[in-house]
Short mmCIF file of C-alpha atoms (C1' of nucleotides) in Angstrom, two decimals:
data_model
loop_
_atom_site.label_atom_id
_atom_site.label_comp_id
_atom_site.label_asym_id
_atom_site.label_seq_id
_atom_site.Cartn_x
_atom_site.Cartn_y
_atom_site.Cartn_z
CA MET M 1 -103.24 -32.53 -15.12
CA ILE M 2 -104.48 -29.89 -12.85
CA ILE M 3 -106.61 -31.06 -10.10
CA SER M 4 -108.37 -28.53 -7.50
CA LEU M 5 -110.39 -29.56 -4.52
CA GLU M 6 -112.50 -27.65 -2.40
CA LEU M 7 -111.75 -28.38 0.93
CA ASP M 8 -115.25 -26.89 2.51
CA SER M 9 -117.24 -28.37 -0.26
CA GLU M 10 -120.49 -30.51 0.60
CA THR M 11 -119.15 -33.02 -1.91
CA PRO M 12 -116.78 -35.48 0.04
CA LEU M 13 -112.82 -35.14 -1.38
CA TYR M 14 -112.80 -38.47 -2.81
CA GLU M 15 -115.78 -37.93 -4.75
CA GLN M 16 -114.46 -34.63 -6.16
CA LEU M 17 -111.28 -36.34 -6.95
CA ARG M 18 -113.19 -39.03 -8.72
CA ASN M 19 -115.06 -36.53 -10.79
CA GLN M 20 -112.09 -34.64 -11.92
CA ILE M 21 -110.35 -37.92 -12.85
CA VAL M 22 -113.27 -39.13 -15.00
CA ILE M 23 -113.35 -35.80 -16.93
CA GLY M 24 -109.97 -35.89 -17.51
CA ILE M 25 -109.93 -39.30 -19.03
CA ALA M 26 -112.84 -38.33 -21.05
CA MET M 27 -111.08 -35.21 -22.33
CA GLY M 28 -107.84 -37.10 -23.03
CA THR M 29 -105.88 -35.34 -20.61
CA LEU M 30 -105.13 -38.80 -19.13
CA ALA M 31 -104.71 -40.85 -21.90
CA GLU M 32 -106.10 -44.49 -22.41
CA GLN M 33 -103.68 -46.95 -20.66
CA GLU M 34 -101.80 -43.99 -19.22
CA ARG M 35 -100.55 -44.34 -15.64
CA LEU M 36 -102.26 -42.46 -12.95
CA PRO M 37 -99.95 -40.81 -10.34
CA SER M 38 -99.21 -43.05 -7.17
CA VAL M 39 -101.29 -43.13 -4.35
CA ARG M 40 -99.01 -41.45 -2.29
CA GLN M 41 -97.82 -38.87 -4.81
CA LEU M 42 -101.21 -37.81 -5.61
CA ALA M 43 -102.01 -37.28 -2.03
CA GLU M 44 -98.84 -35.33 -1.41
CA ASP M 45 -99.81 -33.18 -4.17
CA LEU M 46 -102.92 -32.28 -3.36
CA GLY M 47 -101.89 -32.15 0.22
CA ILE M 48 -104.59 -34.38 1.44
CA ASN M 49 -104.38 -38.20 3.15
CA THR M 50 -103.48 -41.44 1.15
CA MET M 51 -106.53 -42.96 2.57
CA THR M 52 -108.64 -40.37 0.63
CA VAL M 53 -106.89 -40.86 -2.73
CA ASN M 54 -106.89 -44.72 -2.08
CA LYS M 55 -110.65 -44.38 -1.93
CA THR M 56 -111.11 -42.84 -4.80
CA TYR M 57 -108.90 -45.09 -6.76
CA ALA M 58 -110.96 -48.13 -5.39
CA LEU M 59 -114.06 -46.43 -6.40
CA LEU M 60 -112.80 -45.75 -9.99
CA LYS M 61 -111.78 -49.42 -10.27
CA GLN M 62 -115.03 -50.83 -9.24
CA GLU M 63 -116.70 -48.24 -11.58
CA GLY M 64 -114.45 -49.83 -14.37
CA TYR M 65 -112.49 -46.28 -15.37
CA ILE M 66 -109.37 -47.52 -14.23
CA VAL M 67 -107.80 -50.87 -13.94
CA ILE M 68 -105.18 -51.21 -11.01
CA ASP M 69 -102.11 -53.53 -12.07
CA ARG M 70 -99.95 -54.92 -9.11
CA ARG M 71 -97.11 -54.36 -10.90
CA HIS M 72 -97.25 -51.02 -12.11
CA GLY M 73 -99.83 -49.10 -10.04
CA ALA M 74 -103.21 -47.56 -11.42
CA LYS M 75 -103.93 -47.18 -15.56
CA VAL M 76 -106.71 -45.78 -17.28
CA ALA M 77 -109.06 -48.60 -18.29
CA PRO M 78 -108.91 -49.21 -22.51
CA ARG M 79 -112.04 -47.56 -23.54
CA ALA M 80 -115.37 -49.06 -24.34
CA ALA M 81 -116.85 -49.86 -27.60
CA VAL M 82 -118.57 -46.96 -29.25
CA GLY M 83 -122.42 -47.04 -29.76
CA GLN M 84 -123.58 -47.97 -26.46
CA GLU M 85 -126.98 -47.22 -25.24
CA PRO M 86 -127.21 -44.46 -22.07
CA THR M 87 -127.40 -46.31 -18.81
CA GLU M 88 -130.82 -45.96 -16.99
CA GLN M 89 -128.61 -43.96 -14.02
CA LEU M 90 -127.42 -41.69 -16.58
CA THR M 91 -130.68 -41.00 -18.08
CA HIS M 92 -132.15 -40.44 -14.61
CA GLN M 93 -129.25 -37.65 -13.87
CA LEU M 94 -129.61 -36.10 -17.16
CA GLN M 95 -133.20 -35.79 -16.71
CA LEU M 96 -133.00 -33.82 -13.35
CA ILE M 97 -130.42 -31.60 -15.03
CA ILE M 98 -132.82 -30.85 -17.92
CA ALA M 99 -135.60 -30.21 -15.42
CA GLN M 100 -133.46 -27.51 -13.63
CA ALA M 101 -132.29 -25.90 -17.21
CA ALA M 102 -135.80 -25.90 -18.31
CA ILE M 103 -136.85 -24.38 -15.11
CA GLN M 104 -134.29 -21.69 -15.25
CA GLY M 105 -135.36 -20.81 -18.50
CA VAL M 106 -132.72 -22.45 -20.71
CA ASP M 107 -134.27 -23.26 -23.96
CA GLN M 108 -133.82 -26.55 -25.55
CA SER M 109 -131.57 -25.23 -28.54
CA ARG M 110 -129.57 -23.40 -26.14
CA PHE M 111 -129.09 -26.85 -24.16
CA GLN M 112 -128.22 -29.03 -26.85
CA THR M 113 -125.68 -26.36 -28.43
CA LEU M 114 -123.86 -26.57 -24.88
CA CYS M 115 -123.76 -30.30 -25.08
CA GLY M 116 -121.93 -29.92 -28.57
CA GLN M 117 -119.75 -27.72 -27.39
CA ILE M 118 -118.80 -29.99 -24.24
CA PHE M 119 -118.54 -32.75 -26.49
CA ALA M 120 -116.43 -31.28 -28.88
CA LYS M 121 -113.99 -30.95 -25.88
CA MET M 122 -113.95 -34.84 -25.36
CA ALA M 123 -110.99 -36.83 -26.86
CA TYR M 124 -113.29 -40.32 -26.31
CA GLN M 125 -115.62 -39.01 -28.90
CA THR M 126 -115.12 -40.24 -32.29
CA MET K 1 -148.21 -36.39 -8.11
CA ILE K 2 -146.58 -39.46 -6.97
CA ILE K 3 -142.99 -39.59 -5.01
CA SER K 4 -141.21 -42.30 -4.25
CA LEU K 5 -138.36 -42.57 -1.87
CA GLU K 6 -135.67 -45.23 -1.77
CA LEU K 7 -134.92 -45.64 1.96
CA ASP K 8 -131.66 -47.43 1.22
CA SER K 9 -130.28 -45.03 -1.35
CA GLU K 10 -126.86 -43.29 -1.16
CA THR K 11 -128.91 -39.97 -1.91
CA PRO K 12 -130.21 -38.38 1.11
CA LEU K 13 -133.94 -38.47 1.63
CA TYR K 14 -134.32 -34.66 1.74
CA GLU K 15 -132.39 -34.42 -1.58
CA GLN K 16 -134.60 -37.51 -3.20
CA LEU K 17 -137.75 -35.38 -2.56
CA ARG K 18 -135.98 -32.24 -3.74
CA ASN K 19 -135.09 -33.74 -7.15
CA GLN K 20 -138.52 -35.20 -7.30
CA ILE K 21 -140.14 -32.07 -6.73
CA VAL K 22 -138.12 -30.32 -9.45
CA ILE K 23 -138.63 -32.69 -12.19
CA GLY K 24 -142.44 -32.26 -11.22
CA ILE K 25 -142.46 -28.57 -11.54
CA ALA K 26 -140.44 -28.93 -14.83
CA MET K 27 -142.66 -31.75 -16.17
CA GLY K 28 -145.85 -29.47 -15.19
CA THR K 29 -147.21 -31.85 -12.98
CA LEU K 30 -146.72 -29.34 -10.23
CA ALA K 31 -148.23 -26.28 -12.09
CA GLU K 32 -146.93 -22.85 -11.68
CA GLN K 33 -148.34 -21.08 -8.48
CA GLU K 34 -149.64 -24.48 -7.41
CA ARG K 35 -149.70 -25.08 -3.56
CA LEU K 36 -147.61 -27.73 -2.32
CA PRO K 37 -148.85 -29.92 0.38
CA SER K 38 -147.93 -28.85 3.77
CA VAL K 39 -144.60 -29.98 5.56
CA ARG K 40 -146.68 -32.03 8.03
CA GLN K 41 -148.94 -33.66 5.28
CA LEU K 42 -146.23 -34.43 2.91
CA ALA K 43 -144.33 -36.05 5.89
CA GLU K 44 -147.30 -38.22 6.72
CA ASP K 45 -148.03 -39.12 3.49
CA LEU K 46 -144.64 -40.29 2.88
CA GLY K 47 -143.82 -41.69 6.29
CA ILE K 48 -140.55 -39.82 6.95
CA ASN K 49 -139.91 -37.23 9.49
CA THR K 50 -140.93 -33.52 9.23
CA MET K 51 -137.71 -32.09 9.70
CA THR K 52 -136.61 -34.23 6.36
CA VAL K 53 -139.55 -32.40 4.71
CA ASN K 54 -138.76 -29.18 6.22
CA LYS K 55 -135.35 -29.01 4.94
CA THR K 56 -136.37 -30.07 1.58
CA TYR K 57 -138.69 -26.96 1.24
CA ALA K 58 -135.98 -24.66 2.73
CA LEU K 59 -133.71 -25.77 0.36
CA LEU K 60 -136.08 -25.68 -2.60
CA LYS K 61 -136.75 -21.91 -1.42
CA GLN K 62 -132.97 -21.20 -1.21
CA GLU K 63 -132.76 -22.48 -4.72
CA GLY K 64 -135.58 -20.17 -6.19
CA TYR K 65 -137.91 -23.08 -7.11
CA ILE K 66 -140.47 -22.48 -4.90
CA VAL K 67 -141.86 -19.29 -2.61
CA ILE K 68 -142.90 -19.97 1.11
CA ASP K 69 -145.75 -17.82 2.03
CA ARG K 70 -146.74 -17.81 5.87
CA ARG K 71 -150.31 -17.70 5.55
CA HIS K 72 -150.68 -19.97 2.19
CA GLY K 73 -148.05 -22.57 2.43
CA ALA K 74 -145.47 -23.27 -0.40
CA LYS K 75 -146.23 -22.64 -3.99
CA VAL K 76 -144.27 -23.16 -6.97
CA ALA K 77 -142.36 -19.69 -8.11
CA PRO K 78 -143.45 -18.16 -11.17
CA ARG K 79 -141.29 -19.44 -13.98
CA ALA K 80 -138.20 -17.65 -14.96
CA ALA K 81 -138.03 -15.66 -18.39
CA VAL K 82 -136.83 -18.03 -21.45
CA GLY K 83 -133.80 -17.73 -23.23
CA GLN K 84 -131.44 -17.79 -20.09
CA GLU K 85 -127.97 -18.72 -20.18
CA PRO K 86 -127.15 -21.87 -18.55
CA THR K 87 -125.49 -21.22 -14.85
CA GLU K 88 -121.96 -22.36 -14.45
CA GLN K 89 -122.97 -25.03 -12.04
CA LEU K 90 -125.40 -26.46 -14.31
CA THR K 91 -122.59 -26.65 -16.99
CA HIS K 92 -120.22 -28.48 -14.90
CA GLN K 93 -122.72 -31.11 -13.71
CA LEU K 94 -123.47 -31.47 -17.56
CA GLN K 95 -119.84 -31.92 -18.18
CA LEU K 96 -119.39 -34.68 -16.01
CA ILE K 97 -122.54 -36.80 -17.24
CA ILE K 98 -121.25 -36.15 -20.68
CA ALA K 99 -117.78 -37.38 -19.64
CA GLN K 100 -119.44 -40.43 -18.25
CA ALA K 101 -121.21 -41.12 -21.25
CA ALA K 102 -118.48 -40.59 -23.73
CA ILE K 103 -116.48 -42.99 -21.58
CA GLN K 104 -119.27 -45.69 -21.48
CA GLY K 105 -119.49 -45.31 -25.26
CA VAL K 106 -122.67 -43.23 -25.81
CA ASP K 107 -121.94 -41.57 -29.10
CA GLN K 108 -122.96 -37.74 -29.32
CA SER K 109 -126.00 -38.07 -31.75
CA ARG K 110 -127.41 -40.71 -29.26
CA PHE K 111 -126.94 -38.39 -26.45
CA GLN K 112 -128.62 -35.43 -28.34
CA THR K 113 -131.44 -37.39 -29.20
CA LEU K 114 -131.82 -38.30 -25.26
CA CYS K 115 -131.69 -34.82 -24.43
CA GLY K 116 -134.52 -34.29 -27.14
CA GLN K 117 -136.73 -37.05 -25.80
CA ILE K 118 -136.33 -35.80 -22.17
CA PHE K 119 -137.33 -32.21 -23.39
CA ALA K 120 -140.25 -33.29 -24.85
CA LYS K 121 -141.75 -34.34 -21.41
CA MET K 122 -140.99 -30.82 -19.92
CA ALA K 123 -143.85 -28.56 -19.88
CA TYR K 124 -141.84 -25.53 -19.28
CA GLN K 125 -140.34 -25.63 -22.43
CA THR K 126 -141.53 -23.14 -24.98
CA MET S 1 -124.53 -64.26 16.89
CA ILE S 2 -120.88 -65.26 17.62
CA ILE S 3 -117.89 -63.52 15.56
CA SER S 4 -114.52 -64.82 15.67
CA LEU S 5 -111.40 -63.00 14.08
CA GLU S 6 -108.30 -64.27 13.79
CA LEU S 7 -105.73 -61.28 14.07
CA ASP S 8 -103.02 -62.93 12.49
CA SER S 9 -104.36 -64.41 9.79
CA GLU S 10 -103.54 -63.66 5.97
CA THR S 11 -107.15 -62.95 5.15
CA PRO S 12 -107.83 -59.20 6.22
CA LEU S 13 -110.27 -58.65 9.24
CA TYR S 14 -112.94 -57.01 7.12
CA GLU S 15 -113.01 -59.84 4.86
CA GLN S 16 -112.95 -62.44 7.58
CA LEU S 17 -115.92 -60.27 9.00
CA ARG S 18 -117.48 -60.42 5.75
CA ASN S 19 -117.38 -64.08 5.42
CA GLN S 20 -119.05 -64.83 8.78
CA ILE S 21 -121.87 -62.22 8.33
CA VAL S 22 -122.40 -63.84 5.02
CA ILE S 23 -122.49 -67.31 6.54
CA GLY S 24 -124.58 -66.02 9.31
CA ILE S 25 -127.12 -64.91 6.76
CA ALA S 26 -127.55 -67.93 5.28
CA MET S 27 -127.48 -70.20 8.32
CA GLY S 28 -130.56 -67.64 9.38
CA THR S 29 -128.76 -66.75 12.71
CA LEU S 30 -129.08 -63.10 10.81
CA ALA S 31 -132.94 -63.12 9.81
CA GLU S 32 -133.91 -61.52 6.95
CA GLN S 33 -134.87 -57.96 7.42
CA GLU S 34 -133.00 -58.31 10.82
CA ARG S 35 -130.81 -55.28 12.18
CA LEU S 36 -126.96 -55.51 12.30
CA PRO S 37 -125.25 -54.16 15.18
CA SER S 38 -124.34 -50.32 14.53
CA VAL S 39 -120.60 -50.27 13.23
CA ARG S 40 -119.45 -48.49 16.56
CA GLN S 41 -120.98 -51.31 18.59
CA LEU S 42 -119.61 -54.16 16.48
CA ALA S 43 -116.15 -52.30 16.51
CA GLU S 44 -116.24 -52.21 19.96
CA ASP S 45 -117.39 -55.61 20.73
CA LEU S 46 -114.60 -57.31 18.54
CA GLY S 47 -111.84 -54.92 19.58
CA ILE S 48 -111.21 -53.49 16.21
CA ASN S 49 -111.34 -50.22 14.32
CA THR S 50 -114.73 -48.65 13.44
CA MET S 51 -113.30 -48.15 9.97
CA THR S 52 -112.75 -51.66 9.61
CA VAL S 53 -116.29 -52.53 10.40
CA ASN S 54 -117.40 -49.46 8.08
CA LYS S 55 -115.32 -51.28 5.36
CA THR S 56 -116.86 -54.25 5.91
CA TYR S 57 -120.59 -53.22 5.84
CA ALA S 58 -119.83 -50.93 2.69
CA LEU S 59 -118.51 -54.30 0.72
CA LEU S 60 -121.62 -56.21 2.14
CA LYS S 61 -123.71 -53.53 0.95
CA GLN S 62 -122.05 -53.23 -2.54
CA GLU S 63 -122.51 -57.27 -3.10
CA GLY S 64 -126.24 -56.86 -2.21
CA TYR S 65 -126.09 -58.78 1.09
CA ILE S 66 -127.21 -56.08 3.24
CA VAL S 67 -129.09 -52.82 3.01
CA ILE S 68 -128.14 -49.58 4.89
CA ASP S 69 -131.12 -47.69 5.56
CA ARG S 70 -130.34 -44.16 6.57
CA ARG S 71 -132.68 -44.29 9.45
CA HIS S 72 -132.20 -47.66 11.33
CA GLY S 73 -128.74 -48.37 10.31
CA ALA S 74 -127.93 -51.85 8.20
CA LYS S 75 -130.33 -54.63 7.77
CA VAL S 76 -129.97 -57.84 6.07
CA ALA S 77 -131.49 -57.61 2.45
CA PRO S 78 -134.80 -59.38 1.43
CA ARG S 79 -133.64 -62.61 -0.17
CA ALA S 80 -133.44 -63.40 -3.93
CA ALA S 81 -135.72 -65.42 -5.57
CA VAL S 82 -134.97 -69.07 -5.67
CA GLY S 83 -134.08 -71.18 -8.71
CA GLN S 84 -131.26 -68.69 -9.74
CA GLU S 85 -128.42 -70.12 -11.74
CA PRO S 86 -124.96 -69.98 -10.13
CA THR S 87 -122.73 -67.21 -10.93
CA GLU S 88 -119.86 -67.74 -13.27
CA GLN S 89 -117.80 -66.60 -10.33
CA LEU S 90 -119.31 -69.01 -7.96
CA THR S 91 -118.54 -71.83 -10.42
CA HIS S 92 -114.94 -70.61 -10.40
CA GLN S 93 -114.41 -70.85 -6.77
CA LEU S 94 -116.08 -74.48 -6.60
CA GLN S 95 -114.07 -75.62 -9.39
CA LEU S 96 -110.88 -74.99 -7.32
CA ILE S 97 -112.22 -76.22 -4.53
CA ILE S 98 -113.11 -79.50 -5.82
CA ALA S 99 -109.78 -79.88 -7.95
CA GLN S 100 -108.39 -79.49 -4.31
CA ALA S 101 -110.68 -82.39 -2.90
CA ALA S 102 -109.94 -84.55 -5.73
CA ILE S 103 -106.30 -84.08 -5.31
CA GLN S 104 -106.67 -84.61 -1.74
CA GLY S 105 -108.47 -87.95 -2.19
CA VAL S 106 -111.99 -86.91 -1.21
CA ASP S 107 -114.16 -88.89 -3.78
CA GLN S 108 -117.29 -87.19 -5.10
CA SER S 109 -119.94 -89.29 -3.30
CA ARG S 110 -118.19 -87.97 -0.11
CA PHE S 111 -117.89 -84.82 -1.41
CA GLN S 112 -121.77 -84.49 -2.48
CA THR S 113 -122.86 -85.65 1.10
CA LEU S 114 -120.86 -82.89 2.37
CA CYS S 115 -122.62 -80.34 0.37
CA GLY S 116 -125.74 -82.14 1.65
CA GLN S 117 -125.02 -81.74 5.38
CA ILE S 118 -123.59 -77.82 4.46
CA PHE S 119 -126.77 -77.20 2.92
CA ALA S 120 -128.89 -78.89 5.72
CA LYS S 121 -127.87 -75.80 8.17
CA MET S 122 -128.84 -73.13 5.81
CA ALA S 123 -131.85 -71.66 6.77
CA TYR S 124 -132.06 -69.78 3.30
CA GLN S 125 -132.81 -73.09 1.08
CA THR S 126 -136.31 -73.83 0.83
CA MET N 1 -101.25 -76.33 -20.71
CA ILE N 2 -102.47 -72.82 -21.02
CA ILE N 3 -102.29 -70.68 -18.11
CA SER N 4 -103.77 -67.06 -18.45
CA LEU N 5 -103.29 -64.39 -15.43
CA GLU N 6 -105.13 -61.50 -15.00
CA LEU N 7 -102.66 -58.72 -14.23
CA ASP N 8 -105.55 -56.47 -12.78
CA SER N 9 -106.96 -58.86 -10.54
CA GLU N 10 -107.60 -58.76 -6.86
CA THR N 11 -105.97 -62.12 -6.53
CA PRO N 12 -101.96 -61.93 -6.47
CA LEU N 13 -100.33 -63.50 -9.38
CA TYR N 14 -98.87 -66.10 -7.35
CA GLU N 15 -102.20 -67.28 -6.14
CA GLN N 16 -103.53 -67.12 -9.64
CA LEU N 17 -100.76 -69.26 -11.06
CA ARG N 18 -101.35 -71.67 -8.06
CA ASN N 19 -104.81 -72.15 -8.74
CA GLN N 20 -104.58 -73.00 -12.12
CA ILE N 21 -101.71 -75.15 -11.67
CA VAL N 22 -103.86 -76.92 -8.96
CA ILE N 23 -106.78 -77.09 -11.63
CA GLY N 24 -104.22 -78.52 -14.17
CA ILE N 25 -103.29 -81.24 -11.88
CA ALA N 26 -106.92 -82.30 -11.03
CA MET N 27 -108.06 -82.37 -14.78
CA GLY N 28 -105.01 -84.14 -15.66
CA THR N 29 -103.69 -81.59 -17.95
CA LEU N 30 -100.49 -81.92 -16.04
CA ALA N 31 -100.42 -85.97 -15.33
CA GLU N 32 -99.12 -87.64 -12.29
CA GLN N 33 -95.14 -87.38 -11.73
CA GLU N 34 -94.99 -84.99 -14.78
CA ARG N 35 -92.57 -82.50 -14.80
CA LEU N 36 -93.32 -78.83 -14.50
CA PRO N 37 -91.37 -76.14 -16.33
CA SER N 38 -88.67 -74.55 -14.74
CA VAL N 39 -88.92 -71.50 -12.60
CA ARG N 40 -87.15 -69.71 -15.29
CA GLN N 41 -88.94 -70.68 -18.22
CA LEU N 42 -92.54 -70.50 -16.91
CA ALA N 43 -91.53 -66.86 -15.93
CA GLU N 44 -90.67 -66.12 -19.05
CA ASP N 45 -93.26 -67.35 -20.94
CA LEU N 46 -95.88 -65.67 -18.63
CA GLY N 47 -93.83 -62.63 -19.01
CA ILE N 48 -93.51 -62.23 -15.07
CA ASN N 49 -90.97 -62.11 -12.75
CA THR N 50 -88.77 -65.28 -11.49
CA MET N 51 -89.77 -64.35 -7.85
CA THR N 52 -93.47 -64.78 -8.49
CA VAL N 53 -93.11 -68.25 -10.20
CA ASN N 54 -90.75 -69.39 -7.48
CA LYS N 55 -93.21 -68.36 -4.67
CA THR N 56 -95.73 -70.22 -6.32
CA TYR N 57 -93.88 -73.42 -6.45
CA ALA N 58 -92.84 -73.32 -2.71
CA LEU N 59 -96.41 -72.69 -2.01
CA LEU N 60 -97.52 -75.61 -3.80
CA LYS N 61 -94.52 -77.72 -2.50
CA GLN N 62 -95.67 -76.66 1.04
CA GLU N 63 -99.16 -77.63 0.31
CA GLY N 64 -97.98 -81.01 -0.98
CA TYR N 65 -99.29 -80.39 -4.44
CA ILE N 66 -95.75 -80.94 -6.26
CA VAL N 67 -92.68 -82.05 -5.10
CA ILE N 68 -89.11 -80.58 -5.96
CA ASP N 69 -86.24 -82.41 -7.02
CA ARG N 70 -82.81 -80.47 -6.91
CA ARG N 71 -81.78 -82.63 -9.79
CA HIS N 72 -84.94 -82.94 -11.87
CA GLY N 73 -87.01 -79.53 -11.04
CA ALA N 74 -90.68 -79.83 -9.72
CA LYS N 75 -92.63 -82.79 -10.55
CA VAL N 76 -96.41 -83.30 -9.76
CA ALA N 77 -96.58 -85.03 -6.47
CA PRO N 78 -97.65 -88.99 -6.67
CA ARG N 79 -101.66 -89.02 -5.86
CA ALA N 80 -103.06 -89.64 -2.43
CA ALA N 81 -105.23 -92.44 -1.70
CA VAL N 82 -108.83 -92.24 -2.16
CA GLY N 83 -111.47 -92.27 0.43
CA GLN N 84 -110.05 -89.64 2.56
CA GLU N 85 -111.81 -87.17 4.47
CA PRO N 86 -112.26 -83.68 3.94
CA THR N 87 -109.92 -80.96 5.48
CA GLU N 88 -111.52 -78.87 7.96
CA GLN N 89 -110.20 -75.86 5.95
CA LEU N 90 -111.78 -77.45 2.72
CA THR N 91 -115.17 -77.70 4.49
CA HIS N 92 -115.00 -74.03 5.72
CA GLN N 93 -114.52 -72.91 2.14
CA LEU N 94 -117.10 -74.96 0.90
CA GLN N 95 -119.43 -73.59 3.69
CA LEU N 96 -118.85 -70.08 2.43
CA ILE N 97 -119.60 -70.82 -1.15
CA ILE N 98 -122.75 -72.73 -0.35
CA ALA N 99 -123.77 -69.77 1.99
CA GLN N 100 -123.43 -67.38 -1.12
CA ALA N 101 -125.04 -69.94 -3.39
CA ALA N 102 -127.83 -70.21 -0.93
CA ILE N 103 -128.44 -66.43 -0.48
CA GLN N 104 -128.14 -65.65 -4.41
CA GLY N 105 -131.03 -68.23 -4.75
CA VAL N 106 -129.17 -71.26 -6.13
CA ASP N 107 -131.05 -74.38 -4.75
CA GLN N 108 -129.38 -77.51 -3.44
CA SER N 109 -130.30 -79.88 -6.51
CA ARG N 110 -128.75 -77.17 -8.82
CA PHE N 111 -125.76 -76.99 -6.71
CA GLN N 112 -125.39 -80.66 -6.61
CA THR N 113 -125.80 -81.05 -10.20
CA LEU N 114 -123.43 -78.31 -10.86
CA CYS N 115 -120.59 -80.21 -8.53
CA GLY N 116 -121.39 -83.45 -10.62
CA GLN N 117 -120.59 -81.74 -13.86
CA ILE N 118 -117.32 -80.45 -12.42
CA PHE N 119 -116.36 -83.57 -11.06
CA ALA N 120 -116.63 -85.28 -14.43
CA LYS N 121 -113.97 -83.04 -15.67
CA MET N 122 -111.27 -84.31 -13.12
CA ALA N 123 -109.17 -86.92 -14.19
CA TYR N 124 -108.38 -87.59 -10.73
CA GLN N 125 -111.45 -88.92 -9.62
CA THR N 126 -112.04 -92.80 -9.41
"C1'" DG D 1 -128.60 -42.13 17.63
"C1'" DT D 2 -126.76 -43.70 12.74
"C1'" DG D 3 -123.09 -44.18 8.99
"C1'" DG D 4 -119.97 -41.55 6.35
"C1'" DT D 5 -115.56 -38.86 5.92
"C1'" DC D 6 -111.14 -37.45 6.74
"C1'" DT D 7 -106.30 -37.54 9.28
"C1'" DA D 8 -101.61 -38.71 10.28
"C1'" DG D 9 -99.14 -42.54 10.90
"C1'" DA D 10 -97.95 -47.14 10.66
"C1'" DC D 11 -97.05 -51.96 8.56
"C1'" DC D 12 -97.81 -55.40 5.36
"C1'" DA D 13 -98.20 -57.89 0.50
"C1'" DC D 14 -96.82 -58.11 -3.91
"C1'" DT D 15 -93.44 -57.45 -7.90
"C1'" DG G 1 -91.46 -49.19 -5.66
"C1'" DT G 2 -96.81 -49.86 -5.68
"C1'" DG G 3 -101.48 -50.35 -3.49
"C1'" DG G 4 -103.81 -52.62 0.67
"C1'" DT G 5 -105.02 -52.87 5.64
"C1'" DC G 6 -105.32 -51.22 9.87
"C1'" DT G 7 -105.37 -47.97 14.20
"C1'" DA G 8 -106.76 -44.16 17.06
"C1'" DG G 9 -109.42 -40.43 17.18
"C1'" DA G 10 -111.99 -36.53 15.27
"C1'" DC G 11 -115.91 -34.24 12.81
"C1'" DC G 12 -120.08 -33.99 9.94
"C1'" DA G 13 -124.58 -35.30 7.69
"C1'" DC G 14 -128.54 -37.44 8.22
"C1'" DA G 15 -133.32 -38.65 10.41
#
DNA sequence: GTGGTCTAGACCACT
DNA sequence: GTGGTCTAGACCACA
């Protein structure tokens, strides 16, 4: 799995990393139950500090995306049941994106198509 | 237009403010060409520092959502032509949201429905 | 408020600190809405690193005991409504303590009295 | 006696194991003087390392919950005389739990009732 | 001024 | 080997 960080971005490194791992999980690049690289390993590969990776893992764990097994390190969490209702937070985020899209002149059908294309790349989808 | 800020949120005040204004524009609560309150006025109404509002307006201007006229203050920018292609940035943001939704078990049809409902509230949509 | 840390304890510093602050809140030593010392200040007073205090505050915030206001630092969170049901986690912890007490030969009435005495010191209780 | 370990928990395995055995003793699932399974046996049953079980037994012995006889393995220690005073450590733990309960809005009578319910399940109680 | 982030390097607990 | 904790010291974003 390829991870690229922008060191001069506004988004903190640990958050960029978190986002890329979340996408990786959803796209199946990181399979369910698969082991993530060790904190040290990943830190070295990316050329960043172990603490930063540590924070990322702690965050992902807290959000339920991964589980940390004392014996074997971090693994992708088992997937949730399908058919869940969208979170309120997710709805808010989506509303903001759609607002931006609408103002920028992207019409609804184009937007829905885009959603479809992105969903098609997700392995988590049934 | 009602703006509510969470002082104890992770998102900076200026960004919360920016988001709410963007949504306000998209939903038509702030009409095209309509004048925004003055920096001082808005800061006082919200009980925050003028610097914060200033930063918000500067950001909105830079993003093209408003235009700032020295004589008449800030106005909502004229709307873009419809039929535009989604920005790369927007696509990235959407991808992250969809990834999260997929992992949380929200299926595509539910997601698309939600998009439709949100779009329906946008006045900018043709 | 007096905080004492055991540097050679098994419990991590940030957790000891968290516990003492929680007790401080419950006992009213830290009043509702009261400001906590700044991260730097507290770190200096206790002779520990700012990161450690930072982690404590982040934890307390995540657990809902404090709120962090970007403008004025950390404050004690407004108190919850009374009459809540005990958490499952709390029940588990209590079960373990009672098990230990029972084995050590503390009988129920003595234990209940002790609870009463501790509750009497809590300002949060109505 | 059923023991279930959470591999992805924050609490170390040896501590989870210790806790469950303590509760087992208090509830009478493990009777006074009863033999505990051998280290090797228990480790195999639970699918964990023998070192972990070893550590648990050493801890339980040091705390006085079990006695280890070279010939007969580990046994539940004879019960203490009733009417003992609560340990200082136990009082501290209880104080922390009550503090949390109070902040979360659990009132004293509810808490005392809960204690009663838990005590009712303990066989050690007179 | 505040909290948030990051680094480099160290030590410890757990299995 | 793993993740977790801590330090000392630095810089940045926010208000």
